[in-house]
XYZ file of C-alpha atoms in Angstrom:
737
model
C -190.084 -180.212 149.158
C -191.311 -183.813 148.979
C -188.675 -185.992 150.646
C -190.650 -189.145 149.794
C -190.530 -188.400 146.063
C -188.739 -191.596 145.030
C -190.836 -193.824 147.301
C -193.958 -192.397 145.671
C -192.519 -193.161 142.216
C -191.961 -196.769 143.240
C -195.428 -197.067 144.785
C -197.091 -195.643 141.675
C -195.154 -198.041 139.466
C -196.115 -201.005 141.647
C -199.765 -200.001 141.468
C -199.493 -200.209 137.685
C -198.380 -203.820 138.053
C -194.675 -203.228 137.512
C -192.187 -205.524 139.223
C -190.040 -204.199 142.043
C -187.116 -204.418 139.656
C -188.824 -202.193 137.077
C -190.148 -199.832 139.746
C -186.722 -199.385 141.344
C -185.286 -198.811 137.868
C -187.804 -196.001 137.315
C -186.815 -194.322 140.585
C -183.095 -194.654 139.899
C -183.543 -193.237 136.388
C -185.344 -190.224 137.825
C -182.495 -189.681 140.287
C -179.828 -189.979 137.571
C -181.744 -187.610 135.302
C -181.888 -184.874 137.940
C -185.512 -185.297 138.924
C -187.216 -183.671 140.650
C -185.870 -180.301 139.609
C -188.453 -178.388 141.613
C -190.084 -175.093 140.779
C -189.848 -171.510 141.945
C -188.352 -171.205 145.403
C -188.559 -174.950 145.922
C -185.774 -176.005 143.572
C -183.977 -179.233 144.397
C -180.208 -179.239 144.586
C -178.035 -182.251 143.863
C -177.620 -182.675 147.616
C -181.399 -182.636 148.103
C -181.770 -185.460 145.585
C -178.963 -187.469 147.185
C -180.601 -187.130 150.600
C -184.096 -187.987 149.366
C -182.968 -190.958 147.272
C -180.699 -192.651 149.804
C -183.252 -192.162 152.576
C -185.962 -193.867 150.502
C -187.725 -196.788 152.145
C -187.850 -198.896 148.975
C -184.042 -199.294 149.010
C -184.037 -201.159 152.312
C -185.506 -204.415 150.983
C -184.104 -204.580 147.442
C -182.726 -208.012 146.494
C -179.305 -208.466 144.886
C -180.617 -208.854 141.340
C -182.298 -205.446 141.533
C -179.110 -203.809 142.788
C -177.318 -205.314 139.783
C -179.343 -203.208 137.354
C -177.239 -200.589 135.625
C -179.311 -197.678 136.922
C -178.918 -198.685 140.580
C -175.196 -199.253 140.063
C -174.835 -195.830 138.445
C -176.802 -194.211 141.267
C -174.393 -195.791 143.755
C -171.495 -194.589 141.598
C -172.851 -191.065 141.783
C -173.053 -191.296 145.565
C -169.477 -192.544 145.841
C -168.343 -189.798 143.480
C -169.167 -187.019 145.960
C -167.784 -186.264 149.421
C -170.304 -183.887 150.984
C -173.057 -186.278 152.077
C -172.675 -189.654 153.758
C -175.040 -192.603 154.004
C -172.737 -195.381 155.264
C -175.651 -197.701 156.022
C -176.338 -197.980 152.269
C -172.729 -198.961 151.612
C -172.909 -201.625 154.327
C -176.233 -202.890 152.980
C -175.010 -203.282 149.409
C -171.776 -204.882 150.647
C -173.830 -207.560 152.378
C -176.388 -208.148 149.622
C -174.390 -207.561 146.419
C -170.693 -206.864 147.077
C -169.963 -207.117 143.355
C -172.184 -204.067 142.789
C -170.275 -202.082 145.394
C -166.963 -203.091 143.806
C -168.272 -202.018 140.386
C -169.530 -198.683 141.709
C -166.345 -197.990 143.657
C -164.303 -198.656 140.537
C -166.425 -196.459 138.245
C -166.668 -193.577 140.718
C -162.942 -192.849 140.391
C -162.361 -193.529 144.093
C -159.029 -195.139 143.273
C -157.655 -191.598 142.864
C -159.592 -190.206 145.831
C -158.594 -192.570 148.618
C -158.802 -189.801 151.217
C -162.528 -189.498 150.422
C -165.024 -190.293 153.218
C -166.732 -192.624 150.742
C -163.611 -194.796 150.435
C -163.263 -194.815 154.203
C -166.825 -196.177 154.401
C -165.854 -199.057 152.110
C -162.386 -199.772 153.451
C -163.736 -199.758 157.003
C -166.052 -202.712 156.332
C -165.211 -206.128 157.739
C -163.360 -207.545 154.750
C -163.256 -211.024 156.329
C -166.855 -211.345 155.218
C -166.361 -209.728 151.828
C -163.448 -211.223 149.880
C -164.285 -209.139 146.801
C -163.987 -205.978 148.880
C -160.805 -207.236 150.528
C -159.265 -207.721 147.081
C -160.467 -204.283 146.007
C -158.765 -202.818 149.060
C -155.473 -204.548 148.138
C -155.705 -203.242 144.572
C -156.451 -199.709 145.774
C -153.407 -199.873 148.064
C -151.146 -200.720 145.115
C -152.580 -197.847 143.102
C -152.162 -195.452 146.008
C -148.498 -196.320 146.509
C -147.731 -196.104 142.793
C -149.487 -192.763 142.468
C -147.804 -191.374 145.565
C -144.341 -192.236 144.214
C -145.069 -190.400 140.957
C -146.714 -187.443 142.660
C -143.797 -187.028 145.051
C -141.367 -187.150 142.127
C -143.242 -184.333 140.386
C -143.303 -182.295 143.599
C -139.548 -182.861 144.080
C -138.724 -181.815 140.531
C -140.855 -178.677 140.738
C -138.635 -177.185 143.439
C -135.669 -176.232 141.209
C -138.130 -174.344 138.984
C -140.129 -172.713 141.756
C -138.478 -169.298 141.298
C -139.082 -169.146 137.559
C -141.928 -167.104 136.093
C -144.513 -168.531 133.648
C -142.699 -166.791 130.774
C -139.449 -168.528 131.728
C -141.174 -171.902 131.574
C -142.639 -171.044 128.169
C -139.101 -170.381 126.952
C -137.880 -173.790 128.137
C -140.987 -175.456 126.704
C -140.137 -173.820 123.376
C -136.535 -175.024 123.527
C -137.814 -178.543 124.212
C -140.278 -178.357 121.321
C -137.658 -177.251 118.798
C -135.040 -179.711 120.042
C -137.204 -182.811 120.458
C -140.664 -182.457 118.897
C -140.393 -180.282 115.795
C -137.504 -182.296 114.241
C -139.604 -185.432 114.710
C -142.428 -183.811 112.758
C -140.090 -182.448 110.098
C -138.237 -185.701 109.492
C -141.008 -188.130 110.414
C -138.869 -189.786 113.052
C -139.423 -190.482 116.739
C -137.193 -190.607 119.788
C -138.108 -193.625 121.920
C -137.033 -191.915 125.133
C -139.244 -188.889 124.453
C -143.012 -188.585 125.004
C -145.203 -188.298 121.941
C -146.444 -184.855 120.978
C -149.845 -184.921 122.663
C -148.421 -186.360 125.882
C -145.802 -183.608 125.933
C -148.303 -180.824 125.205
C -150.644 -182.076 127.956
C -147.785 -182.294 130.444
C -146.618 -178.758 129.593
C -150.208 -177.581 130.084
C -150.168 -179.122 133.579
C -146.784 -177.613 134.419
C -147.993 -174.173 133.367
C -151.175 -174.609 135.429
C -149.006 -175.428 138.467
C -146.860 -172.382 137.837
C -149.849 -170.067 137.354
C -151.410 -171.277 140.597
C -148.224 -170.399 142.511
C -146.751 -167.379 140.740
C -146.730 -163.794 141.862
C -149.505 -161.743 140.180
C -146.815 -159.449 138.743
C -145.380 -162.399 136.786
C -148.388 -162.330 134.446
C -148.208 -158.575 133.840
C -145.536 -158.454 131.157
C -143.749 -155.491 129.630
C -141.196 -155.356 126.833
C -138.569 -154.849 129.517
C -139.554 -157.930 131.527
C -139.688 -160.042 128.339
C -136.226 -158.813 127.322
C -134.857 -159.608 130.793
C -136.260 -163.133 130.725
C -134.955 -163.793 127.216
C -131.485 -162.487 128.047
C -131.233 -164.922 130.931
C -133.071 -167.989 129.641
C -133.127 -167.925 125.825
C -130.448 -165.752 124.152
C -127.430 -167.691 125.542
C -128.800 -170.894 123.959
C -129.307 -169.236 120.563
C -126.264 -166.954 120.378
C -123.252 -168.436 122.217
C -121.318 -165.658 123.940
C -119.881 -164.870 127.343
C -123.254 -165.506 129.012
C -123.551 -169.168 129.986
C -126.843 -170.883 129.003
C -128.939 -171.991 131.922
C -128.546 -175.690 131.210
C -129.459 -176.326 134.838
C -132.919 -174.813 134.345
C -133.411 -176.513 130.999
C -132.401 -179.890 132.385
C -134.653 -179.333 135.406
C -137.522 -178.553 133.022
C -136.869 -181.701 130.976
C -136.811 -183.817 134.130
C -140.038 -182.273 135.397
C -141.631 -182.749 131.993
C -140.686 -186.434 132.002
C -142.063 -186.898 135.525
C -145.286 -185.057 134.629
C -145.720 -187.235 131.533
C -145.202 -190.325 133.716
C -147.744 -189.081 136.278
C -150.277 -188.266 133.573
C -149.733 -191.628 131.907
C -150.330 -193.371 135.228
C -153.534 -191.423 135.793
C -154.816 -191.835 132.217
C -153.625 -195.313 131.262
C -153.742 -196.990 134.660
C -156.066 -195.250 137.117
C -158.624 -194.032 134.564
C -158.369 -197.293 132.641
C -159.055 -199.194 135.868
C -162.018 -196.931 136.598
C -163.653 -196.479 133.202
C -162.357 -198.986 130.644
C -164.553 -202.067 130.780
C -162.649 -203.735 127.945
C -159.842 -204.602 130.389
C -159.464 -205.674 133.980
C -156.629 -205.399 136.459
C -155.519 -208.594 138.171
C -153.232 -208.568 141.183
C -150.097 -210.674 141.103
C -148.520 -210.196 144.522
C -147.835 -206.480 144.847
C -148.100 -205.904 141.088
C -151.107 -205.336 138.859
C -151.396 -206.907 135.433
C -153.790 -205.795 132.717
C -155.898 -208.553 131.198
C -158.034 -208.107 128.084
C -161.675 -208.584 128.958
C -163.457 -207.499 125.774
C -161.453 -207.589 122.552
C -164.450 -206.384 120.531
C -164.753 -203.255 122.680
C -161.044 -202.512 122.209
C -161.418 -202.923 118.456
C -164.435 -200.609 118.458
C -162.511 -197.950 120.398
C -159.619 -198.049 117.917
C -162.068 -198.020 115.015
C -163.786 -194.918 116.386
C -160.386 -193.208 116.636
C -159.729 -194.052 113.001
C -163.122 -192.603 112.065
C -162.136 -189.352 113.741
C -159.041 -189.122 111.530
C -161.028 -189.950 108.401
C -163.581 -187.255 109.181
C -160.763 -184.729 109.431
C -159.792 -185.413 105.815
C -163.471 -185.596 104.742
C -164.073 -182.024 105.896
C -160.831 -180.857 104.305
C -162.075 -182.190 100.958
C -165.437 -180.525 101.528
C -163.661 -177.281 102.344
C -161.405 -177.605 99.316
C -164.383 -178.005 96.988
C -166.131 -175.024 98.596
C -163.054 -172.786 98.214
C -162.536 -173.725 94.581
C -166.193 -172.962 93.877
C -165.928 -169.462 95.400
C -164.108 -167.065 93.010
C -164.455 -164.132 95.418
C -162.688 -166.072 98.150
C -160.004 -167.289 95.770
C -159.352 -163.728 94.676
C -158.318 -162.849 98.220
C -155.590 -165.498 98.360
C -152.116 -164.005 98.330
C -149.877 -165.479 95.607
C -147.089 -165.699 98.194
C -147.091 -169.230 99.612
C -150.101 -169.963 97.393
C -150.445 -173.645 98.189
C -150.073 -173.101 101.939
C -152.700 -170.348 101.869
C -155.069 -172.470 99.795
C -154.613 -175.317 102.245
C -155.344 -172.981 105.167
C -158.478 -171.660 103.459
C -159.686 -175.187 102.709
C -159.191 -176.242 106.331
C -161.005 -173.131 107.569
C -163.875 -173.640 105.120
C -164.144 -177.331 105.984
C -164.294 -176.608 109.709
C -166.846 -173.856 109.049
C -169.058 -176.327 107.164
C -168.611 -178.855 109.970
C -169.542 -176.361 112.664
C -172.633 -175.338 110.724
C -173.871 -178.757 109.606
C -172.889 -180.814 112.662
C -172.904 -178.324 115.525
C -175.544 -175.848 114.374
C -173.343 -172.787 114.658
C -174.497 -169.446 113.335
C -172.371 -167.268 111.104
C -171.512 -165.079 114.089
C -170.079 -166.279 117.418
C -169.813 -164.352 120.652
C -166.589 -164.196 122.669
C -166.449 -164.106 126.477
C -165.838 -160.362 126.285
C -169.207 -159.922 124.560
C -167.897 -159.024 121.110
C -169.249 -160.838 118.065
C -167.076 -162.277 115.295
C -167.764 -163.982 111.991
C -167.122 -167.669 112.628
C -165.443 -168.195 109.258
C -163.108 -165.281 109.937
C -162.160 -166.798 113.300
C -161.339 -170.074 111.595
C -159.502 -168.376 108.753
C -157.418 -166.346 111.204
C -156.433 -169.505 113.085
C -155.535 -171.411 109.921
C -153.685 -168.456 108.396
C -151.660 -168.100 111.588
C -150.823 -171.789 111.326
C -149.868 -171.422 107.655
C -147.736 -168.369 108.463
C -145.851 -170.140 111.254
C -145.281 -173.209 109.091
C -143.921 -171.191 106.171
C -142.028 -168.517 108.109
C -140.825 -170.532 111.105
C -140.864 -174.285 110.623
C -139.684 -174.470 107.015
C -136.781 -172.023 107.531
C -135.960 -173.819 110.778
C -135.915 -177.109 108.887
C -133.417 -175.625 106.432
C -131.254 -174.204 109.234
C -131.361 -177.504 111.089
C -130.279 -179.461 108.037
C -127.325 -177.082 107.627
C -126.201 -176.917 111.263
C -127.331 -180.258 112.675
C -127.955 -178.502 115.997
C -131.414 -177.331 117.072
C -130.186 -174.371 119.126
C -127.803 -173.138 116.438
C -130.645 -173.509 113.934
C -132.943 -171.472 116.187
C -130.267 -168.816 116.524
C -129.818 -168.620 112.778
C -133.606 -168.420 112.296
C -133.863 -165.555 114.807
C -130.851 -163.748 113.309
C -132.274 -163.974 109.771
C -135.474 -162.421 111.065
C -133.550 -159.535 112.597
C -131.837 -158.921 109.244
C -135.169 -158.369 107.495
C -135.982 -154.730 106.713
C -138.871 -154.777 109.168
C -136.872 -156.631 111.881
C -139.172 -159.663 111.987
C -139.418 -161.643 115.228
C -138.308 -165.211 114.527
C -137.729 -166.234 118.132
C -139.401 -169.419 119.457
C -142.123 -167.268 121.027
C -143.617 -163.995 119.856
C -145.417 -161.159 121.579
C -147.301 -158.019 120.659
C -149.728 -155.517 122.076
C -153.406 -155.584 121.189
C -153.184 -152.945 118.464
C -150.386 -154.760 116.624
C -152.229 -158.083 116.813
C -155.432 -156.486 115.525
C -153.511 -155.029 112.568
C -152.095 -158.481 111.824
C -155.513 -160.148 111.882
C -157.420 -157.389 110.087
C -156.602 -158.427 106.461
C -158.110 -161.865 107.122
C -161.498 -160.235 107.819
C -161.830 -158.726 104.338
C -165.312 -158.750 102.818
C -166.970 -157.069 99.847
C -168.116 -154.353 102.248
C -164.690 -154.023 103.903
C -162.108 -155.054 101.270
C -159.232 -154.089 103.568
C -160.752 -155.850 106.546
C -162.419 -154.583 109.689
C -160.589 -153.617 112.878
C -163.722 -154.335 114.910
C -163.947 -157.861 113.447
C -160.243 -158.395 114.112
C -160.714 -157.364 117.738
C -163.603 -159.804 118.115
C -161.460 -162.617 116.682
C -158.701 -161.722 119.112
C -161.177 -161.840 122.015
C -162.302 -165.286 120.882
C -158.768 -166.700 120.693
C -157.233 -165.082 123.765
C -156.803 -166.487 127.266
C -156.209 -164.024 130.092
C -153.482 -165.643 132.182
C -153.930 -163.207 135.058
C -157.573 -164.260 135.362
C -156.679 -167.930 134.987
C -153.951 -167.639 137.627
C -156.482 -166.199 140.060
C -158.957 -168.964 139.214
C -156.336 -171.617 139.900
C -155.157 -169.964 143.132
C -158.738 -169.736 144.381
C -159.417 -173.405 143.599
C -162.266 -172.389 141.291
C -163.611 -175.560 139.662
C -164.835 -173.687 136.579
C -163.583 -175.156 133.324
C -160.299 -173.605 132.259
C -159.152 -173.415 128.655
C -156.512 -175.859 127.521
C -153.699 -173.807 126.073
C -154.406 -175.025 122.547
C -158.076 -174.032 122.722
C -157.210 -170.347 123.238
C -153.639 -170.070 121.922
C -153.015 -166.361 122.572
C -151.861 -165.787 126.144
C -152.684 -162.343 127.514
C -150.301 -161.183 130.233
C -150.960 -157.578 131.053
C -151.085 -155.407 127.943
C -149.063 -157.903 125.904
C -150.102 -161.220 124.386
C -147.754 -164.151 123.757
C -147.992 -166.777 121.070
C -146.021 -169.963 120.502
C -145.286 -170.395 116.764
C -144.339 -174.056 117.189
C -147.605 -174.888 118.953
C -149.798 -172.955 116.539
C -148.009 -174.570 113.586
C -148.841 -178.137 114.601
C -152.123 -177.960 116.486
C -155.540 -179.117 115.276
C -157.416 -175.838 114.919
C -160.678 -177.587 114.118
C -160.727 -179.484 117.420
C -159.533 -176.378 119.293
C -162.317 -174.154 117.966
C -165.009 -176.826 118.338
C -164.091 -177.391 121.973
C -163.707 -173.663 122.574
C -167.357 -173.359 121.599
C -168.815 -176.684 122.757
C -166.747 -177.536 125.863
C -165.866 -174.141 127.303
C -169.008 -172.519 125.913
C -171.517 -175.273 126.659
C -173.634 -172.869 128.738
C -173.659 -170.048 126.221
C -177.069 -168.514 125.562
C -176.727 -169.536 121.911
C -176.450 -173.270 122.710
C -180.221 -173.849 122.585
C -180.491 -172.053 119.252
C -177.638 -174.162 117.904
C -179.451 -177.362 118.872
C -182.522 -176.189 116.968
C -180.401 -175.349 113.924
C -178.890 -178.849 113.962
C -182.406 -180.275 113.765
C -183.466 -177.872 111.014
C -180.370 -178.411 108.888
C -180.473 -182.194 109.186
C -184.181 -182.064 108.395
C -183.421 -180.055 105.257
C -180.951 -182.722 104.140
C -183.606 -185.411 104.595
C -186.052 -183.317 102.538
C -183.524 -183.185 99.695
C -183.723 -186.981 99.665
C -187.489 -186.907 99.283
C -188.473 -187.359 102.920
C -191.370 -185.599 104.587
C -189.964 -184.038 107.754
C -191.396 -182.747 111.020
C -189.005 -180.922 113.354
C -189.656 -180.500 117.079
C -192.941 -182.409 117.257
C -194.751 -182.104 120.592
C -196.592 -185.283 121.543
C -200.184 -184.444 122.491
C -200.487 -185.697 126.092
C -203.826 -187.397 125.586
C -203.040 -190.007 128.216
C -200.567 -190.508 131.045
C -198.410 -192.791 128.867
C -197.407 -189.816 126.704
C -196.995 -187.283 129.518
C -193.232 -187.856 129.805
C -192.493 -188.360 126.116
C -191.388 -184.777 125.512
C -190.483 -183.238 122.177
C -189.422 -185.378 119.226
C -186.357 -183.799 117.635
C -186.885 -185.124 114.131
C -189.456 -187.353 112.420
C -188.815 -188.228 108.775
C -190.940 -190.420 106.495
C -190.529 -191.926 103.059
C -191.337 -195.230 101.314
C -193.385 -196.483 104.257
C -190.493 -195.891 106.679
C -190.759 -193.497 109.610
C -187.556 -192.369 111.339
C -187.608 -191.034 114.888
C -184.301 -189.331 115.656
C -183.038 -188.202 119.052
C -180.237 -185.671 118.495
C -177.434 -185.053 120.985
C -174.817 -182.328 120.565
C -171.667 -182.005 122.653
C -167.881 -181.575 122.380
C -165.027 -183.780 121.135
C -163.735 -186.001 123.925
C -160.126 -186.948 124.525
C -160.130 -189.617 127.238
C -161.740 -192.892 128.240
C -163.055 -191.129 131.356
C -164.894 -188.482 129.338
C -166.208 -191.134 126.946
C -167.513 -193.304 129.807
C -169.290 -190.317 131.354
C -170.886 -189.566 127.972
C -172.091 -193.154 127.608
C -173.561 -193.390 131.097
C -175.178 -189.942 131.106
C -176.105 -188.422 127.745
C -176.409 -191.621 125.701
C -178.043 -193.628 128.473
C -180.623 -190.872 128.843
C -181.140 -190.725 125.075
C -181.972 -194.426 125.023
C -184.471 -193.889 127.837
C -186.033 -190.962 126.000
C -186.495 -193.009 122.828
C -188.031 -195.868 124.810
C -190.752 -193.395 125.784
C -190.949 -191.427 122.551
C -191.215 -194.258 120.032
C -194.438 -195.765 121.482
C -195.814 -192.229 121.795
C -195.067 -191.536 118.117
C -196.646 -194.852 117.107
C -199.803 -193.914 118.989
C -199.748 -190.405 117.481
C -199.502 -191.820 113.961
C -202.808 -193.530 114.565
C -204.718 -190.514 115.850
C -202.956 -187.244 114.862
C -204.125 -186.570 111.315
C -202.032 -183.401 111.067
C -198.892 -185.413 111.817
C -199.677 -188.151 109.312
C -200.470 -185.530 106.686
C -197.251 -183.645 107.373
C -195.340 -186.909 107.002
C -197.155 -187.789 103.796
C -198.392 -191.059 105.232
C -201.400 -192.969 103.951
C -203.369 -195.420 106.060
C -200.965 -198.259 105.331
C -198.837 -199.313 108.327
C -195.363 -197.834 108.547
C -192.087 -199.254 109.779
C -190.746 -197.102 112.617
C -186.956 -196.908 113.045
C -185.438 -194.901 115.896
C -181.802 -193.838 116.289
C -179.733 -191.771 118.665
C -177.862 -189.324 116.414
C -174.889 -187.824 118.243
C -172.234 -185.272 117.284
C -169.502 -187.462 118.809
C -167.939 -190.640 117.440
C -167.646 -192.472 120.779
C -169.803 -195.592 121.235
C -170.810 -195.605 117.584
C -173.123 -198.423 116.490
C -173.844 -199.545 120.030
C -177.318 -200.014 121.469
C -178.866 -197.999 124.272
C -182.151 -199.456 125.519
C -182.204 -201.283 122.196
C -181.719 -198.165 120.043
C -178.764 -197.704 117.702
C -176.400 -194.819 118.385
C -174.857 -193.366 115.226
C -172.788 -190.251 114.630
C -174.425 -187.267 112.986
C -171.580 -187.073 110.495
C -172.217 -190.646 109.370
C -175.863 -189.760 108.722
C -174.796 -186.654 106.787
C -172.381 -188.630 104.626
C -174.990 -191.324 104.007
C -177.559 -188.743 102.918
C -175.070 -186.825 100.778
C -173.635 -190.070 99.367
C -170.067 -188.735 99.382
C -168.210 -191.365 101.375
C -165.548 -191.314 98.650
C -164.129 -188.231 100.392
C -163.243 -190.441 103.358
C -160.897 -192.438 101.147
C -158.531 -189.613 100.152
C -159.567 -189.808 96.474
C -156.871 -187.384 95.253
C -154.130 -188.760 97.548
C -153.730 -185.450 99.369
C -152.927 -187.234 102.606
C -150.534 -189.610 100.899
C -148.323 -186.735 99.767
C -148.817 -187.458 96.068
C -150.812 -184.388 95.086
C -151.044 -180.697 95.802
C -154.236 -179.053 96.937
C -154.938 -177.270 93.679
C -154.293 -180.443 91.700
C -156.675 -182.387 93.920
C -159.386 -179.781 93.453
C -159.581 -180.204 89.700
C -162.109 -183.030 89.866
C -165.653 -182.426 91.035
C -167.234 -185.535 89.626
C -170.363 -187.145 90.998
C -169.818 -190.570 92.600
C -169.477 -193.365 90.092
C -171.267 -196.692 90.232
C -168.610 -198.132 92.524
C -168.580 -195.062 94.797
C -172.256 -194.645 95.534
C -173.998 -196.211 98.489
C -177.152 -196.479 96.372
C -176.312 -198.258 93.080
C -180.018 -198.881 92.429
C -181.085 -195.398 93.473
C -181.841 -193.933 96.863
C -184.579 -195.495 98.969
C -185.476 -195.368 102.643
C -184.981 -199.112 102.941
C -181.461 -198.944 101.525
C -180.726 -195.935 103.761
C -181.628 -198.036 106.802
C -179.324 -200.782 105.572
C -176.484 -198.295 104.963
C -176.679 -196.972 108.521
C -177.244 -200.258 110.300
C -174.357 -201.975 108.500
C -172.022 -198.954 108.822
C -171.596 -199.055 105.046
C -170.268 -195.480 105.069
C -167.044 -196.800 106.612
C -166.846 -200.106 104.734
C -164.003 -199.128 102.396
C -162.166 -196.903 104.879
C -161.570 -198.967 108.013
């Protein structure tokens, strides 16, 4: 193992005539990109790289302006973000030379929420009389620590009255809360100022359940019909059917108080601590013992809100795409039950739209593999999720809405809903949570797997779908108790909760959740290391390449740069090269999951997108050289000897940081490129007013017209030059935002 690896990189760069600034940048980039990785038995760990980098000789004499480069700041951030290895002399050195860099790195490492870390002790132990910026940082950190401690202690205090309850008991009280405070808001379009919004509440309940699972007895997640009945008799039935048994208002009130405190803690961590650490559009200024938020970059805030709006518009775009696909498939339409026709059509359209999205944007195959090893048809998984949602809307929420309007009391309405279910010939469960064994759930899912080969559906396919959607709470409880840092599913990503031989489901959650985001993140966040991920990346390239070919481009996928000289040795594979009308496009594709927080977005920008910009800075010159000497490449691209204009973009499956530059290269979402090539941006604008409530799904599907003169992005016909203009000016979104 070469401990002088980074010094040798710097020396080699200096011998080429590079400045110390550029040479240090090269070394820091290698460190950030996980180099060296090592080979065979001599693989480098993250700790090995930390040790080798921070022991490098070249760091000892770097001037302040070199430390202020983004790569050096990010390297320092990575050091401060871990606790295992310490190099306090580096911290002291940077504090003396460039204290602003240390402040920046401390902020972006998330140390504000890890003030017991040895890395914070290294900083706070410095002589702040000589470093006013660090002294101020220390004062700010102290305010954050006190504020966080108050909120954390409040959550801990409010957990105690609920410590004896089982996870099922908490699910019952979460359901009562949902039907009393959240579902009426959705039904009537109103809001209660004193209540958290839906996503805040769901996230807080997720955290409360994680706490409970980490502390419960293993027997509490091994349910039987008898244990469910016992829990319901004590915690649910008295609320729904007033009788001699007094409702446990004490437990319900304790749950509501804990929920409010958990929402407050989460809000502090997300909107204050994470905003302080990762949101560069604002800054926190101290006013005595209070912190005030000051806008620092209004354009960045506008861009963040605009990207959120794009996410919503894409949701309706794929619904329209799905709607058109369903209406064009008579075999699929024939399987739609006439009962609740519009709801079922809507569910099918959503499932079909998400299926198209997963194929075209995320490269998914028709079959997906669950953790248990079983394989399921992706469209059937999506259809099962959407049909469950449609069922719970029609058979739970709509009847509940009617009962609520008649009684004016959420608990009486729930009782009436449950009682009406019991009066049905088949004794239907209309309680706020449902349960079944595996066989019953498979039978319920089976009809949604119908094909020409299996017109009644397939039990094996239904089992695979169940495996894909289920979360084993016994296994998750053990993971949480053991402090296992492995990613755990959010409860909406795998909405069937296995507890022993029974599985629970929350109708109210399934009725309102975004199944598209849940399935995408099930596959891309939880399943990022699946064996199929590499194949999916290749399919993204192939499918996007096919779309370019339909527009008359010559396309080369996965081009390997011939390493004829050392300049091209690190260029690597070019994901996509497309040529038409004298334009050559070099595209670097990145595929990942849908992010939910400013912290996740910042990590994406400073890791994946930063690296993509670096890769293009190496690949574009290599492609330009190859165009002059690789006759097979020029022939494949249909290029003559005339010079070509080379345009390079980072094409990413996420919306975050859209239309920003990384090493001078534009980052654009893959979906924007798809829409630009397909020329169907009209679907972003709700052309049939489906989202305005003025049309039904079948009415909106009647029109399948091509874009008119005012709709098209290419009024004078498609050309590569106009395509460049469309992307660079974000014309796809011009009429929508």
